[in-house]
mmCIF file of C-alpha atoms and ligand atoms in Angstrom:
data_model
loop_
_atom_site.group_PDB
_atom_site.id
_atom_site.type_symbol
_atom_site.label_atom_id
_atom_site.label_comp_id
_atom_site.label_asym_id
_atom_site.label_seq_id
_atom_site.Cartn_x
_atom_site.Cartn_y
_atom_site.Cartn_z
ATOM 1 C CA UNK A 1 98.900 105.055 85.932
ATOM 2 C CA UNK A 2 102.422 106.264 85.580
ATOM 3 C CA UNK A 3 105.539 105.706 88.428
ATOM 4 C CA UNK A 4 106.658 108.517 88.808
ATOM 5 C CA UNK A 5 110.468 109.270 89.710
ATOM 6 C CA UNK A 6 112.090 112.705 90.095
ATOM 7 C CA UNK A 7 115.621 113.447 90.618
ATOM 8 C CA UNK A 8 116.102 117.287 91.550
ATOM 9 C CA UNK A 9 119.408 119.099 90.992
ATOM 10 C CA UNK A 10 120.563 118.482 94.777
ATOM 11 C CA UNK A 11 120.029 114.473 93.756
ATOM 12 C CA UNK A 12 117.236 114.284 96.017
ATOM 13 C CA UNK A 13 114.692 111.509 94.774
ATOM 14 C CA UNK A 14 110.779 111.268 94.998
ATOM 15 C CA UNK A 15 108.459 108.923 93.592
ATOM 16 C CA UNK A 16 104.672 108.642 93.314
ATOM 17 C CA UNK A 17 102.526 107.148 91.762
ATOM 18 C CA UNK A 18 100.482 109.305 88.752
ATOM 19 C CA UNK A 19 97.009 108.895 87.627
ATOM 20 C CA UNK A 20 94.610 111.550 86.601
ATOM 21 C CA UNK A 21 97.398 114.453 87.236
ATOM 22 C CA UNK A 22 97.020 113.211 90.902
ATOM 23 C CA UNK A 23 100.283 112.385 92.919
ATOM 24 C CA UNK A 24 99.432 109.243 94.850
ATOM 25 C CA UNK A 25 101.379 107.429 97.614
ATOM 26 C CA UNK A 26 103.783 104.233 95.964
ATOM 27 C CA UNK A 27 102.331 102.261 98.854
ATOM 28 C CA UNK A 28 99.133 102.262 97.198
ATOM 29 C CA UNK A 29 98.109 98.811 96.567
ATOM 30 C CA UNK A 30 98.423 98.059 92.676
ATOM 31 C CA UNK A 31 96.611 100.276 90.605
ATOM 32 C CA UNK A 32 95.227 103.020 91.141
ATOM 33 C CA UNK A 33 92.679 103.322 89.022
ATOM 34 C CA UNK A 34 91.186 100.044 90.007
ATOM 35 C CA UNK A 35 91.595 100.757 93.860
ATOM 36 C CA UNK A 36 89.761 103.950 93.694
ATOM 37 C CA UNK A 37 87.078 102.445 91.637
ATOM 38 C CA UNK A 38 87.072 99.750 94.336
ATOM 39 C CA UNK A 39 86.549 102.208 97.217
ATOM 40 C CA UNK A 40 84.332 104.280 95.406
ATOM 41 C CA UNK A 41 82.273 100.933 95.429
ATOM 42 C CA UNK A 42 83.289 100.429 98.568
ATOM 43 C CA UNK A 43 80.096 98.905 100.545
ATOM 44 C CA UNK A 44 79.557 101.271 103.559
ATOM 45 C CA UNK A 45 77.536 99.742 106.661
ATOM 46 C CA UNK A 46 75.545 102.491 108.635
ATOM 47 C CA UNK A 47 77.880 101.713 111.664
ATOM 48 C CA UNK A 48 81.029 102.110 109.646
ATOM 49 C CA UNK A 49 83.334 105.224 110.954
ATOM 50 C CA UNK A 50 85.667 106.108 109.039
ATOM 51 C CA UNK A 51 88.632 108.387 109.989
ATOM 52 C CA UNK A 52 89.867 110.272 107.058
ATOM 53 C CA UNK A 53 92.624 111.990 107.458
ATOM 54 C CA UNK A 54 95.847 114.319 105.803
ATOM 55 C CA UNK A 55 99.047 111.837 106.841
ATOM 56 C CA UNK A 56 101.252 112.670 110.307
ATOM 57 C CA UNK A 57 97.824 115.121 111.901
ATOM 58 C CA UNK A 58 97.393 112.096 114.087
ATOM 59 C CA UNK A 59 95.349 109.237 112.791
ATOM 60 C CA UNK A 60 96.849 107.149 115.398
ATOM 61 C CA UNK A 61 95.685 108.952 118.286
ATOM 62 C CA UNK A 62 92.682 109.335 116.719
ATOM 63 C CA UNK A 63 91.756 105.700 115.850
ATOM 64 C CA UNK A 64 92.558 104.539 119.054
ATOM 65 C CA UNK A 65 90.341 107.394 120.452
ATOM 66 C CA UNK A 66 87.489 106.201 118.392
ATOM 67 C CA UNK A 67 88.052 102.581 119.031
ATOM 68 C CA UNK A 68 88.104 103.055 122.873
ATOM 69 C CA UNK A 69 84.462 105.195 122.850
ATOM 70 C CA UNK A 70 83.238 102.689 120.515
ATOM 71 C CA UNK A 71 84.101 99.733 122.031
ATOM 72 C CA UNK A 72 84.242 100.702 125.747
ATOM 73 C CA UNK A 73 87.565 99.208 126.559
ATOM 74 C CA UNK A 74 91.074 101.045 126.832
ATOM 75 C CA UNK A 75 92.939 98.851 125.034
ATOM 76 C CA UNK A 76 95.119 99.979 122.351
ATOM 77 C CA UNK A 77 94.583 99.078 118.642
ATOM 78 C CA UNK A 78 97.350 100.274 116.994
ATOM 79 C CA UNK A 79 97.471 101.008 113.067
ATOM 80 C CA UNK A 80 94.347 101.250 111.755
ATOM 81 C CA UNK A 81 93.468 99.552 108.577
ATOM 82 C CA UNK A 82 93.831 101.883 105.465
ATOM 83 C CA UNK A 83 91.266 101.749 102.171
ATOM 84 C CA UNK A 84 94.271 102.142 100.174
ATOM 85 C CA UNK A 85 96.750 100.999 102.078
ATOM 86 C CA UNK A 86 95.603 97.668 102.688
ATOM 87 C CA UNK A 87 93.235 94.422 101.964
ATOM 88 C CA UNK A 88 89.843 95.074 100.792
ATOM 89 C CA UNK A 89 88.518 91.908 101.387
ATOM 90 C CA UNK A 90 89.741 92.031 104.973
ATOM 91 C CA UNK A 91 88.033 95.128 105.287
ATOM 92 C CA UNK A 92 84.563 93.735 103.970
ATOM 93 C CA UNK A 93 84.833 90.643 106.082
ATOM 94 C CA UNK A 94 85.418 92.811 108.931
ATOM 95 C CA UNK A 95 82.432 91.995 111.684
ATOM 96 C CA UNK A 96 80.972 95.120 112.670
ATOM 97 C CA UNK A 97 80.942 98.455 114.254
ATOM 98 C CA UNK A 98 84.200 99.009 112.020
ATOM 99 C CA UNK A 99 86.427 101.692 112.128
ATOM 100 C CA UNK A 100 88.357 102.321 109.167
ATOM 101 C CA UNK A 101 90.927 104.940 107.539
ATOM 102 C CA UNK A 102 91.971 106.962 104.894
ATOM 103 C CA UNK A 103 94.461 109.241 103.824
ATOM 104 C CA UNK A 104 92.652 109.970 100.408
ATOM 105 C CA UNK A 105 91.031 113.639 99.527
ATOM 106 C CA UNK A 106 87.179 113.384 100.276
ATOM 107 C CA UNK A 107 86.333 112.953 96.405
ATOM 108 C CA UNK A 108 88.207 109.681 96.124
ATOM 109 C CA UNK A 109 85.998 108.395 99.108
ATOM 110 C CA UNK A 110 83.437 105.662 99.109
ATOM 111 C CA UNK A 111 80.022 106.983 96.972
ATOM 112 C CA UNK A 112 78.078 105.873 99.601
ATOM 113 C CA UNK A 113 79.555 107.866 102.296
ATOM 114 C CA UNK A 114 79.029 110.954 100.022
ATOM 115 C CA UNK A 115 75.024 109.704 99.964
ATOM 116 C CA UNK A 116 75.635 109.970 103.851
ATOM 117 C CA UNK A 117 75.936 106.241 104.803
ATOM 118 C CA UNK A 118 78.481 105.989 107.735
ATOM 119 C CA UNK A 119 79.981 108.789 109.269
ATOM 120 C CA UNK A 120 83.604 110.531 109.032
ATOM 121 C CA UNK A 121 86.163 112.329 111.633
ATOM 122 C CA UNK A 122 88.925 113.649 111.016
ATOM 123 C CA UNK A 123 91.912 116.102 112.849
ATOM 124 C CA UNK A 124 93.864 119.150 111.323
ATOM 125 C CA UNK A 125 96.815 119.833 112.181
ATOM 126 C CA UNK A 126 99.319 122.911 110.913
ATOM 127 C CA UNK A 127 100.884 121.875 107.964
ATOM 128 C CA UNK A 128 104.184 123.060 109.110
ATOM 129 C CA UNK A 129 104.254 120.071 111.729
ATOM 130 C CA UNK A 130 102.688 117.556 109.586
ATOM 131 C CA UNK A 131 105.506 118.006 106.928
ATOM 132 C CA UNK A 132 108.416 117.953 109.563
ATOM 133 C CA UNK A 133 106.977 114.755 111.104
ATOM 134 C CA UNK A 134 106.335 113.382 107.836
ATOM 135 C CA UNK A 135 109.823 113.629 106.817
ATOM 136 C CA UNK A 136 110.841 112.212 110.136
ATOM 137 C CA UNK A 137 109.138 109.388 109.716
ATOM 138 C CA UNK A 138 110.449 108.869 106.209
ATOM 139 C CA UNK A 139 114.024 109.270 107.632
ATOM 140 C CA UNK A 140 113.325 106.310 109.783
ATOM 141 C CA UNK A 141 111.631 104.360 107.435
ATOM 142 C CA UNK A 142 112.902 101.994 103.678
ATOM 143 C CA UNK A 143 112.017 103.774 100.676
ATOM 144 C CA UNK A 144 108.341 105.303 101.381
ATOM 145 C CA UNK A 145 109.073 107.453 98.096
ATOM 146 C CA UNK A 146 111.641 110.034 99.089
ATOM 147 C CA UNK A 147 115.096 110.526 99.840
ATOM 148 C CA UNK A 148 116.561 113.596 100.139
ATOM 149 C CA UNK A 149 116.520 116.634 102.105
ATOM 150 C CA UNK A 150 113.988 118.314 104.163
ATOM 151 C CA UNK A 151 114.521 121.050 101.686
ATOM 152 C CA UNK A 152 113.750 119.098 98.749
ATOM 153 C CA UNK A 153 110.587 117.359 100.165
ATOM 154 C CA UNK A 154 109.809 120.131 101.345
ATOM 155 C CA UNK A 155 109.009 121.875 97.334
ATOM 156 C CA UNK A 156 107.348 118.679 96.801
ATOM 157 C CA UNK A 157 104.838 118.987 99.642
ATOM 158 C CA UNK A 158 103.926 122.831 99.094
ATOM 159 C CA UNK A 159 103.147 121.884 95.128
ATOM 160 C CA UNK A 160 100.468 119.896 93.653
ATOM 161 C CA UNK A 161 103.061 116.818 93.250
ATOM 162 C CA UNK A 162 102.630 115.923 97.167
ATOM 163 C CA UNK A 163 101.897 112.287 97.496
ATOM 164 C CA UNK A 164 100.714 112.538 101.106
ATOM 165 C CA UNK A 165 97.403 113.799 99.838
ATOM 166 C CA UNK A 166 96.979 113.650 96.310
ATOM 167 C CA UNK A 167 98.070 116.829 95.787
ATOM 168 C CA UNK A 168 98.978 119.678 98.289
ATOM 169 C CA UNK A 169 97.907 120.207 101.836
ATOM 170 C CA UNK A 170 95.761 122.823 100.758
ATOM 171 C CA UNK A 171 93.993 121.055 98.145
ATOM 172 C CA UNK A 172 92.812 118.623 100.242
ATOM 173 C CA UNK A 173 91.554 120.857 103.108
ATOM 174 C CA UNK A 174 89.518 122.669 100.009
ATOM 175 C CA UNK A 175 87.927 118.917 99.320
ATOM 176 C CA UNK A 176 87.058 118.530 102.898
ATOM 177 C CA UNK A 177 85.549 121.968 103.307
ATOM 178 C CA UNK A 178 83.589 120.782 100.183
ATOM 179 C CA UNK A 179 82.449 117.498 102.027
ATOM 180 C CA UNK A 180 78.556 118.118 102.831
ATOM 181 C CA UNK A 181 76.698 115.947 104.957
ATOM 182 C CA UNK A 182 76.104 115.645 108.586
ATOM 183 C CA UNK A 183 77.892 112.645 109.217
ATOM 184 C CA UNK A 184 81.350 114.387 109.644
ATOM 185 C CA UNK A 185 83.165 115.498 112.148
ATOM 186 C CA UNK A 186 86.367 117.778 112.261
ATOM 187 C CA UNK A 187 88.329 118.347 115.120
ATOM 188 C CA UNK A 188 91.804 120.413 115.597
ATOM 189 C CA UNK A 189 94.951 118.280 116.531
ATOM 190 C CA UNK A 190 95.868 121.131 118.521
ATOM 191 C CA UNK A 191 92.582 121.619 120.644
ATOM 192 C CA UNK A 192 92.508 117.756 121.259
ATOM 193 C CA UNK A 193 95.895 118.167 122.665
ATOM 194 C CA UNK A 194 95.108 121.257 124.868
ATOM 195 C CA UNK A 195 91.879 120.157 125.721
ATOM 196 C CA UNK A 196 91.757 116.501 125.106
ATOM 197 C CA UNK A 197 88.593 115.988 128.131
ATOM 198 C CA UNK A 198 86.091 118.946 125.811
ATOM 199 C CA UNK A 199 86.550 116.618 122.653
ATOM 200 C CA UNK A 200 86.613 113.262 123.910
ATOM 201 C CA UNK A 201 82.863 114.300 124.401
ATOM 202 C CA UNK A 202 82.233 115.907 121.580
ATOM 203 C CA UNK A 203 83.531 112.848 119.516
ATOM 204 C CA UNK A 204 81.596 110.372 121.762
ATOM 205 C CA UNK A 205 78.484 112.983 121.516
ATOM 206 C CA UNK A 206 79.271 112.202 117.373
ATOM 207 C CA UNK A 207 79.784 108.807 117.540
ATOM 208 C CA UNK A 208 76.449 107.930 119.318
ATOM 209 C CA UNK A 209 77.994 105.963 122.204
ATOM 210 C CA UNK A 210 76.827 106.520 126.147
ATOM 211 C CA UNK A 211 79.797 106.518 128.751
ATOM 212 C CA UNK A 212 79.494 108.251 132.284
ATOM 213 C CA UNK A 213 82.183 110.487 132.827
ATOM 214 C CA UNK A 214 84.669 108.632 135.175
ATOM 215 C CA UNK A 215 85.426 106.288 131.554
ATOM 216 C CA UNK A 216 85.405 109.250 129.355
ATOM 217 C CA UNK A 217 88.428 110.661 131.473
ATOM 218 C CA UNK A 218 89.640 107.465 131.378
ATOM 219 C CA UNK A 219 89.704 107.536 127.889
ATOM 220 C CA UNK A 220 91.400 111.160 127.892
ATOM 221 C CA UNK A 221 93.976 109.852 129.831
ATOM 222 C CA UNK A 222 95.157 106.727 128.078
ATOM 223 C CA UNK A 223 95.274 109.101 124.961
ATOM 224 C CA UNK A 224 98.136 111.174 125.899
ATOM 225 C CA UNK A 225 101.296 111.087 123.563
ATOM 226 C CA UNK A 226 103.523 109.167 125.959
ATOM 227 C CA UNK A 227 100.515 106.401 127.064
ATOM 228 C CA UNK A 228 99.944 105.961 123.075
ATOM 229 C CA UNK A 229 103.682 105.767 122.206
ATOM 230 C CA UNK A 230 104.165 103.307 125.116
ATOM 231 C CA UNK A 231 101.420 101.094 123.884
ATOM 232 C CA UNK A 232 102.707 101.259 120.246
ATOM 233 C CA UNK A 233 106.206 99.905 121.502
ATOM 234 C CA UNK A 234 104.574 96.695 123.110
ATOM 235 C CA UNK A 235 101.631 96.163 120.872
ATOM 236 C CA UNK A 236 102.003 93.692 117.663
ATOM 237 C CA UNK A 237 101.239 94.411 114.457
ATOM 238 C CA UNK A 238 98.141 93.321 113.187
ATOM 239 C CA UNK A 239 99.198 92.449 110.032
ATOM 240 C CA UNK A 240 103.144 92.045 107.847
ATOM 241 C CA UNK A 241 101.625 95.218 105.873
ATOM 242 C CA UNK A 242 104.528 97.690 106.709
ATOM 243 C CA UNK A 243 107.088 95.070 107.699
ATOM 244 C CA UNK A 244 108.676 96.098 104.321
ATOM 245 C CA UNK A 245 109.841 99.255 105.179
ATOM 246 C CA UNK A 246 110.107 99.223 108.646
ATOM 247 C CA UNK A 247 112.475 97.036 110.938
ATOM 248 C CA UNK A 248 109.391 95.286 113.088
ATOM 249 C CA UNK A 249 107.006 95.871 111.192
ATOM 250 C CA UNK A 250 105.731 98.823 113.140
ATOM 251 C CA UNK A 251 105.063 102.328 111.935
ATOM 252 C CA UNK A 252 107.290 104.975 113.862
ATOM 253 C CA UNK A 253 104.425 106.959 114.762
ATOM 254 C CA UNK A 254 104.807 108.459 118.078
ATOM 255 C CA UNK A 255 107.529 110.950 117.606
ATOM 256 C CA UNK A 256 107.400 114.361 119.958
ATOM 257 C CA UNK A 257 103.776 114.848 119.854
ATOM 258 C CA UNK A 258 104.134 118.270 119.479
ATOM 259 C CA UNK A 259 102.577 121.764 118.170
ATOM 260 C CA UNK A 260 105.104 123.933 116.977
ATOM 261 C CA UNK A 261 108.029 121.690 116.951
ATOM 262 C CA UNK A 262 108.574 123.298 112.807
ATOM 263 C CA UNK A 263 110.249 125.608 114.607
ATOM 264 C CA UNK A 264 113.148 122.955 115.220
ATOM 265 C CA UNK A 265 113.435 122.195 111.709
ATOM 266 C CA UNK A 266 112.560 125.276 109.043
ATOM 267 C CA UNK A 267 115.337 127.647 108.298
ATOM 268 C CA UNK A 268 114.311 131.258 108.127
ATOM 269 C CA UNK A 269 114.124 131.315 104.406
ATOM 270 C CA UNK A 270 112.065 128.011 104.234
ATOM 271 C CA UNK A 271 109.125 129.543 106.894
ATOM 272 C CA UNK A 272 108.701 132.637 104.799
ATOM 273 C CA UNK A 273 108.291 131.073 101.646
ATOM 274 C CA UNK A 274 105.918 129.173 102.955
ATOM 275 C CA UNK A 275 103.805 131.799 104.674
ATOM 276 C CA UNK A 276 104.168 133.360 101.158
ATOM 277 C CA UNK A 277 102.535 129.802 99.226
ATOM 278 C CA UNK A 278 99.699 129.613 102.510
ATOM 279 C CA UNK A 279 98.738 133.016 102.359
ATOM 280 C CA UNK A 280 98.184 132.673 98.355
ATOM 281 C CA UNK A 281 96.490 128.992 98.310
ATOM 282 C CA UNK A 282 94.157 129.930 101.426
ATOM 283 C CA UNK A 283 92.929 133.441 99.006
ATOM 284 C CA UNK A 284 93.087 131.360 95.943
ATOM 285 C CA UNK A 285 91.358 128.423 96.760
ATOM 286 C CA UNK A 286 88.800 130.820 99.850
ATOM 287 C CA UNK A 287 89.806 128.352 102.217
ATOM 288 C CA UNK A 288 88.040 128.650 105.347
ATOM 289 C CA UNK A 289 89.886 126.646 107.777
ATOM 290 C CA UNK A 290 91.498 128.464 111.192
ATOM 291 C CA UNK A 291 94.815 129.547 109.669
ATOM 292 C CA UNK A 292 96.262 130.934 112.915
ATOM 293 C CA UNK A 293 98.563 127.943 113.766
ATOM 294 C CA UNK A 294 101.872 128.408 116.244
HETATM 295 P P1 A3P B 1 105.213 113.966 115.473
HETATM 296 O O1 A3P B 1 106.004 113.251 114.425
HETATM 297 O O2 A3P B 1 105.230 115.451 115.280
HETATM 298 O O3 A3P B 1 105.595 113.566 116.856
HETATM 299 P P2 A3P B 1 99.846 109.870 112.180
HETATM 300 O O4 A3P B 1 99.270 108.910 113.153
HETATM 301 O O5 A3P B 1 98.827 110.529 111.310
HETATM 302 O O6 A3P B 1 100.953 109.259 111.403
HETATM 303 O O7 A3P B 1 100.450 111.104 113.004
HETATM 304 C C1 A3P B 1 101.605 110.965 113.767
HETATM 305 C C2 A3P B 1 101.859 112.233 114.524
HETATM 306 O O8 A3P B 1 100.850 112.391 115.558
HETATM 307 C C3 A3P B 1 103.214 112.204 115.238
HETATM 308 O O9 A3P B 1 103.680 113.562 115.276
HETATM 309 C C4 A3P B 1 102.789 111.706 116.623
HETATM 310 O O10 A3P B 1 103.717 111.941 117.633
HETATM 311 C C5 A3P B 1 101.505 112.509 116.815
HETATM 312 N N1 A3P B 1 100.677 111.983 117.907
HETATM 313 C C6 A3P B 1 100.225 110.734 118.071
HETATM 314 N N2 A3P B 1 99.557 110.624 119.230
HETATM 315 C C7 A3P B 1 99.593 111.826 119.830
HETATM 316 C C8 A3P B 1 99.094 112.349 121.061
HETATM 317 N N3 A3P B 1 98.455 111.607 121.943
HETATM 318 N N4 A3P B 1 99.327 113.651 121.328
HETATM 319 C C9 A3P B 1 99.995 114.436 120.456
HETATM 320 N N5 A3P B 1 100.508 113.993 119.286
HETATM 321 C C10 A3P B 1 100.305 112.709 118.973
#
């Protein structure tokens, strides 16, 4: 495994870390060939739910949508723990039903979850808003691996360098197409937002959990962006895991909460060069998710 540092010629500066030709996150823990290997072994329980997910599409709002169904209570959770983000060992000695994330492409995930152990959600969002709040995030952040312009990150994420998924946006949606078994579940960040009741019961339907409908509203409701981002401002961190980059040790996750708020940040220029690179990776790698974002 290489680290990975690249100064471009308007001095903007990314790192990631290499291994296999794949662009991984720095915040990886250690190496990564011995942390894949070690979620690839990764012992699933047939109660585990894990939500795997591309970075900024909402894994929040999604864990703590999981978390309430599953455990029948409103209460906020906060950051979810990640498989290679944080301590294994925490993870195994977890009591169960746990719920668990990811930000890794589906082949890096546990073998066992591949054989069907376990089952998997996760949200899509348009790429356009994932890399603005991504950025935004970073701009608020210590060194998460870039500084520079939205320009310059912005070459990074459309090419096979991107660190948010191990390669490009597009890439990974191709790996989750790819995914296979029953156990999975895909929903749209944008139809969860517009019709957050219709999927709270479709994920509850998926999860295998009974509620009447006067909680499952319940549940709709404490999931909207400014409940969440309320929450996230009182709630403690459950562990010192980001306290490095971050002034209290809690992510700056609830931004604008948004679909279409690109708009606000790509120039002219940038939005047709990147219709150009969608429109080829979606023919060149047959894509078949919903490409008609706002
Ligand atoms: P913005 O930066 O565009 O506001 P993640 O949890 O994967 O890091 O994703 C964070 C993004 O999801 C942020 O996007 C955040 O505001 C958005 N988000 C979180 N909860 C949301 C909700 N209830 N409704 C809409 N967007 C939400």
């Amino acid at each position: 495994m290489d680290l990975v540092t690249i100064v471009d010629e308007q001095n903007n500066k990314y790192t990631y870390k290499r291994y296999k030709g794949y662009a991984f996150n720095q915040e990886v823990v250690g190496n990564v060939r011995d942390r894949l290997e070690e979620v690839a072994n990764f012992n699933v329980r047939e109660d585990d739910v894990l939500i795997d997910i591309f970075p900024k599409s909402g894994t929040h709002w999604l864990y703590n949508t999981v978390l309430m169904l599953r455990s029948g209570s409103l209460k906020y959770n906060g950051t979810p723990a990640g498989l290679e983000f944080n301590d294994l060992k925490m993870m195994e000695d977890m009591s169960s039903p746990r719920t668990l994330a990811s930000h890794l492409r589906f082949r890096f995930l546990p073998e066992q979850m591949k054989l069907g152990k376990g089952k998997i959600v996760t949200l899509t969002r348009n790429p356009k808003d994932l890399v603005v709040s991504m950025y935004h995030m970073m701009q608020k952040m210590g060194d998460l691996g870039y500084q520079g312009t939205f320009e310059g990150f912005l070459k990074r994420f459309l090419s096979e360098e991107c660190f948010c998924g191990n390669g490009s946006w597009f890439s990974w949606i191709k790996d989750m197409e790819e995914w296979d078994t029953p156990n999975f579940l895909c929903l749209s960040y944008h139809d969860l937002k517009e019709n957050t009741f219709a999927n709270v019961v479709k994920l509850a339907k998926f999860l295998e959990v009974d509620h009447d409908e006067e909680f499952l509203r319940s549940v709709s409701e404490n999931i909207q962006f400014d409940k969440l981002k309320e929450s996230h401002k009182n709630a403690t961190p459950p562990t010192d895991r980001w306290k490095h980059v971050s002034e209290d040790g809690r992510l700056p996750i609830y931004r604008k909460g948004k679909v279409g708020d690109w708009k606000n940040m790509f120039t002219v220029a940038q939005n047709e060069n990147f219709d150009k690179i969608f429109k080829e990776k979606v023919e060149e790698l047959g894509l078949n998710i919903d490409t008609k974002f706002e």
